[in-house]
């Protein structure tokens, strides 16, 4: 047994930040959410304070509605949506196969911003996956083969042994085939919310909502 927890040692109830930022108004918004995302993504990347601005939390759910979340890296975005790469047999991969509804969250806390996306995920084409796989370092390519992501394994040693086997089969400089169980998902958004923190909790929340081919914008109470 461990000692009883002492929550007074470091009490999260006493932790609060006052966000001192400029107002974020409807007039500041780009015509479409991906363009607005591009602006904020650049500002997050330009701020030395935001580490890994392309890290996002992806939440999926079983068909019965049990959610699960994890961090992944955004690897591409354009007018069609947000792309990340993963193992299709992983928990997220199999949840997305049976329930394509997904949410993404970019937690840019150091600049008092977050971007929240809801949408539908589909697998990207194999050509697009192969093109990205080829840009990955050799070790990461082997890693994609070595790990049956999300399955239970006996030990770390087992994982390393599998990696070493693959490294012997495909030495540095030799082409590693794209694993059939690995690839991209593209999340086509139906809502994208831009959240800017302010003093006294008077935050700005501007949400694009898909409306046929167009987008409408609504302001949400903070
Ligand atoms: C900063 C960061 C970036 C990550 N990027 C990815 C990624 O791009 N793709 C991926 O499959 N897992 C990534 N992971 C690992 C996932 O968080 C997760 O452990 C893994 O995908 C298995 O998730 P699942 O079992 O819920 O499917 C990343 C983790 C962190 C902390």
JSON list of N, CA, C and O in Angstrom, two decimals, residues 57-76:
[
{"chain": "A", "resi": 57, "resn": "UNK", "atom": "N", "xyz": [-5.03, 16.33, -29.42]},
{"chain": "A", "resi": 57, "resn": "UNK", "atom": "CA", "xyz": [-5.69, 15.23, -28.73]},
{"chain": "A", "resi": 57, "resn": "UNK", "atom": "C", "xyz": [-6.83, 14.74, -29.60]},
{"chain": "A", "resi": 57, "resn": "UNK", "atom": "O", "xyz": [-7.69, 15.54, -30.02]},
{"chain": "A", "resi": 58, "resn": "UNK", "atom": "N", "xyz": [-6.79, 13.47, -29.93]},
{"chain": "A", "resi": 58, "resn": "UNK", "atom": "CA", "xyz": [-7.82, 12.86, -30.78]},
{"chain": "A", "resi": 58, "resn": "UNK", "atom": "C", "xyz": [-8.71, 12.01, -29.89]},
{"chain": "A", "resi": 58, "resn": "UNK", "atom": "O", "xyz": [-8.23, 11.11, -29.20]},
{"chain": "A", "resi": 59, "resn": "UNK", "atom": "N", "xyz": [-9.99, 12.29, -29.92]},
{"chain": "A", "resi": 59, "resn": "UNK", "atom": "CA", "xyz": [-10.94, 11.48, -29.17]},
{"chain": "A", "resi": 59, "resn": "UNK", "atom": "C", "xyz": [-11.82, 10.71, -30.13]},
{"chain": "A", "resi": 59, "resn": "UNK", "atom": "O", "xyz": [-12.34, 11.27, -31.10]},
{"chain": "A", "resi": 60, "resn": "UNK", "atom": "N", "xyz": [-11.96, 9.42, -29.83]},
{"chain": "A", "resi": 60, "resn": "UNK", "atom": "CA", "xyz": [-12.80, 8.54, -30.63]},
{"chain": "A", "resi": 60, "resn": "UNK", "atom": "C", "xyz": [-13.78, 7.89, -29.66]},
{"chain": "A", "resi": 60, "resn": "UNK", "atom": "O", "xyz": [-13.68, 8.08, -28.45]},
{"chain": "A", "resi": 61, "resn": "UNK", "atom": "N", "xyz": [-14.71, 7.12, -30.20]},
{"chain": "A", "resi": 61, "resn": "UNK", "atom": "CA", "xyz": [-15.65, 6.42, -29.31]},
{"chain": "A", "resi": 61, "resn": "UNK", "atom": "C", "xyz": [-16.07, 5.12, -29.97]},
{"chain": "A", "resi": 61, "resn": "UNK", "atom": "O", "xyz": [-16.06, 4.98, -31.20]},
{"chain": "A", "resi": 62, "resn": "UNK", "atom": "N", "xyz": [-16.44, 4.18, -29.11]},
{"chain": "A", "resi": 62, "resn": "UNK", "atom": "CA", "xyz": [-17.00, 2.93, -29.62]},
{"chain": "A", "resi": 62, "resn": "UNK", "atom": "C", "xyz": [-18.39, 3.22, -30.17]},
{"chain": "A", "resi": 62, "resn": "UNK", "atom": "O", "xyz": [-18.98, 4.27, -29.87]},
{"chain": "A", "resi": 63, "resn": "UNK", "atom": "N", "xyz": [-18.95, 2.29, -30.94]},
{"chain": "A", "resi": 63, "resn": "UNK", "atom": "CA", "xyz": [-20.32, 2.51, -31.43]},
{"chain": "A", "resi": 63, "resn": "UNK", "atom": "C", "xyz": [-21.30, 2.73, -30.27]},
{"chain": "A", "resi": 63, "resn": "UNK", "atom": "O", "xyz": [-22.29, 3.44, -30.41]},
{"chain": "A", "resi": 64, "resn": "UNK", "atom": "N", "xyz": [-21.00, 2.15, -29.11]},
{"chain": "A", "resi": 64, "resn": "UNK", "atom": "CA", "xyz": [-21.86, 2.33, -27.94]},
{"chain": "A", "resi": 64, "resn": "UNK", "atom": "C", "xyz": [-21.63, 3.65, -27.21]},
{"chain": "A", "resi": 64, "resn": "UNK", "atom": "O", "xyz": [-22.31, 3.93, -26.22]},
{"chain": "A", "resi": 65, "resn": "UNK", "atom": "N", "xyz": [-20.65, 4.46, -27.67]},
{"chain": "A", "resi": 65, "resn": "UNK", "atom": "CA", "xyz": [-20.46, 5.78, -27.09]},
{"chain": "A", "resi": 65, "resn": "UNK", "atom": "C", "xyz": [-19.44, 5.86, -25.97]},
{"chain": "A", "resi": 65, "resn": "UNK", "atom": "O", "xyz": [-19.37, 6.86, -25.26]},
{"chain": "A", "resi": 66, "resn": "UNK", "atom": "N", "xyz": [-18.59, 4.83, -25.81]},
{"chain": "A", "resi": 66, "resn": "UNK", "atom": "CA", "xyz": [-17.52, 4.92, -24.79]},
{"chain": "A", "resi": 66, "resn": "UNK", "atom": "C", "xyz": [-16.33, 5.63, -25.39]},
{"chain": "A", "resi": 66, "resn": "UNK", "atom": "O", "xyz": [-15.70, 5.12, -26.32]},
{"chain": "A", "resi": 67, "resn": "UNK", "atom": "N", "xyz": [-15.98, 6.82, -24.87]},
{"chain": "A", "resi": 67, "resn": "UNK", "atom": "CA", "xyz": [-14.90, 7.60, -25.50]},
{"chain": "A", "resi": 67, "resn": "UNK", "atom": "C", "xyz": [-13.51, 7.17, -25.06]},
{"chain": "A", "resi": 67, "resn": "UNK", "atom": "O", "xyz": [-13.33, 6.58, -24.00]},
{"chain": "A", "resi": 68, "resn": "UNK", "atom": "N", "xyz": [-12.50, 7.51, -25.88]},
{"chain": "A", "resi": 68, "resn": "UNK", "atom": "CA", "xyz": [-11.10, 7.37, -25.49]},
{"chain": "A", "resi": 68, "resn": "UNK", "atom": "C", "xyz": [-10.31, 8.47, -26.20]},
{"chain": "A", "resi": 68, "resn": "UNK", "atom": "O", "xyz": [-10.69, 8.90, -27.29]},
{"chain": "A", "resi": 69, "resn": "UNK", "atom": "N", "xyz": [-9.23, 8.92, -25.57]},
{"chain": "A", "resi": 69, "resn": "UNK", "atom": "CA", "xyz": [-8.45, 10.04, -26.09]},
{"chain": "A", "resi": 69, "resn": "UNK", "atom": "C", "xyz": [-6.97, 9.70, -26.07]},
{"chain": "A", "resi": 69, "resn": "UNK", "atom": "O", "xyz": [-6.53, 8.89, -25.24]},
{"chain": "A", "resi": 70, "resn": "UNK", "atom": "N", "xyz": [-6.21, 10.34, -26.94]},
{"chain": "A", "resi": 70, "resn": "UNK", "atom": "CA", "xyz": [-4.75, 10.22, -26.95]},
{"chain": "A", "resi": 70, "resn": "UNK", "atom": "C", "xyz": [-4.19, 11.36, -27.80]},
{"chain": "A", "resi": 70, "resn": "UNK", "atom": "O", "xyz": [-4.90, 11.95, -28.61]},
{"chain": "A", "resi": 71, "resn": "UNK", "atom": "N", "xyz": [-2.89, 11.62, -27.60]},
{"chain": "A", "resi": 71, "resn": "UNK", "atom": "CA", "xyz": [-2.21, 12.65, -28.39]},
{"chain": "A", "resi": 71, "resn": "UNK", "atom": "C", "xyz": [-1.69, 12.04, -29.68]},
{"chain": "A", "resi": 71, "resn": "UNK", "atom": "O", "xyz": [-1.13, 10.93, -29.65]},
{"chain": "A", "resi": 72, "resn": "UNK", "atom": "N", "xyz": [-1.85, 12.71, -30.80]},
{"chain": "A", "resi": 72, "resn": "UNK", "atom": "CA", "xyz": [-1.15, 12.34, -32.03]},
{"chain": "A", "resi": 72, "resn": "UNK", "atom": "C", "xyz": [-0.63, 13.62, -32.69]},
{"chain": "A", "resi": 72, "resn": "UNK", "atom": "O", "xyz": [-0.99, 14.72, -32.28]},
{"chain": "A", "resi": 73, "resn": "UNK", "atom": "N", "xyz": [0.21, 13.44, -33.71]},
{"chain": "A", "resi": 73, "resn": "UNK", "atom": "CA", "xyz": [0.77, 14.61, -34.39]},
{"chain": "A", "resi": 73, "resn": "UNK", "atom": "C", "xyz": [0.02, 14.89, -35.68]},
{"chain": "A", "resi": 73, "resn": "UNK", "atom": "O", "xyz": [-0.18, 13.98, -36.50]},
{"chain": "A", "resi": 74, "resn": "UNK", "atom": "N", "xyz": [-0.39, 16.13, -35.84]},
{"chain": "A", "resi": 74, "resn": "UNK", "atom": "CA", "xyz": [-0.94, 16.58, -37.13]},
{"chain": "A", "resi": 74, "resn": "UNK", "atom": "C", "xyz": [0.20, 16.56, -38.14]},
{"chain": "A", "resi": 74, "resn": "UNK", "atom": "O", "xyz": [1.27, 17.12, -37.88]},
{"chain": "A", "resi": 75, "resn": "UNK", "atom": "N", "xyz": [-0.02, 15.91, -39.29]},
{"chain": "A", "resi": 75, "resn": "UNK", "atom": "CA", "xyz": [1.05, 15.82, -40.28]},
{"chain": "A", "resi": 75, "resn": "UNK", "atom": "C", "xyz": [0.73, 16.57, -41.57]},
{"chain": "A", "resi": 75, "resn": "UNK", "atom": "O", "xyz": [1.62, 16.81, -42.39]},
{"chain": "A", "resi": 76, "resn": "UNK", "atom": "N", "xyz": [-0.53, 16.93, -41.75]},
{"chain": "A", "resi": 76, "resn": "UNK", "atom": "CA", "xyz": [-0.90, 17.69, -42.96]},
{"chain": "A", "resi": 76, "resn": "UNK", "atom": "C", "xyz": [-2.26, 18.31, -42.71]},
{"chain": "A", "resi": 76, "resn": "UNK", "atom": "O", "xyz": [-3.07, 17.74, -41.98]}
]
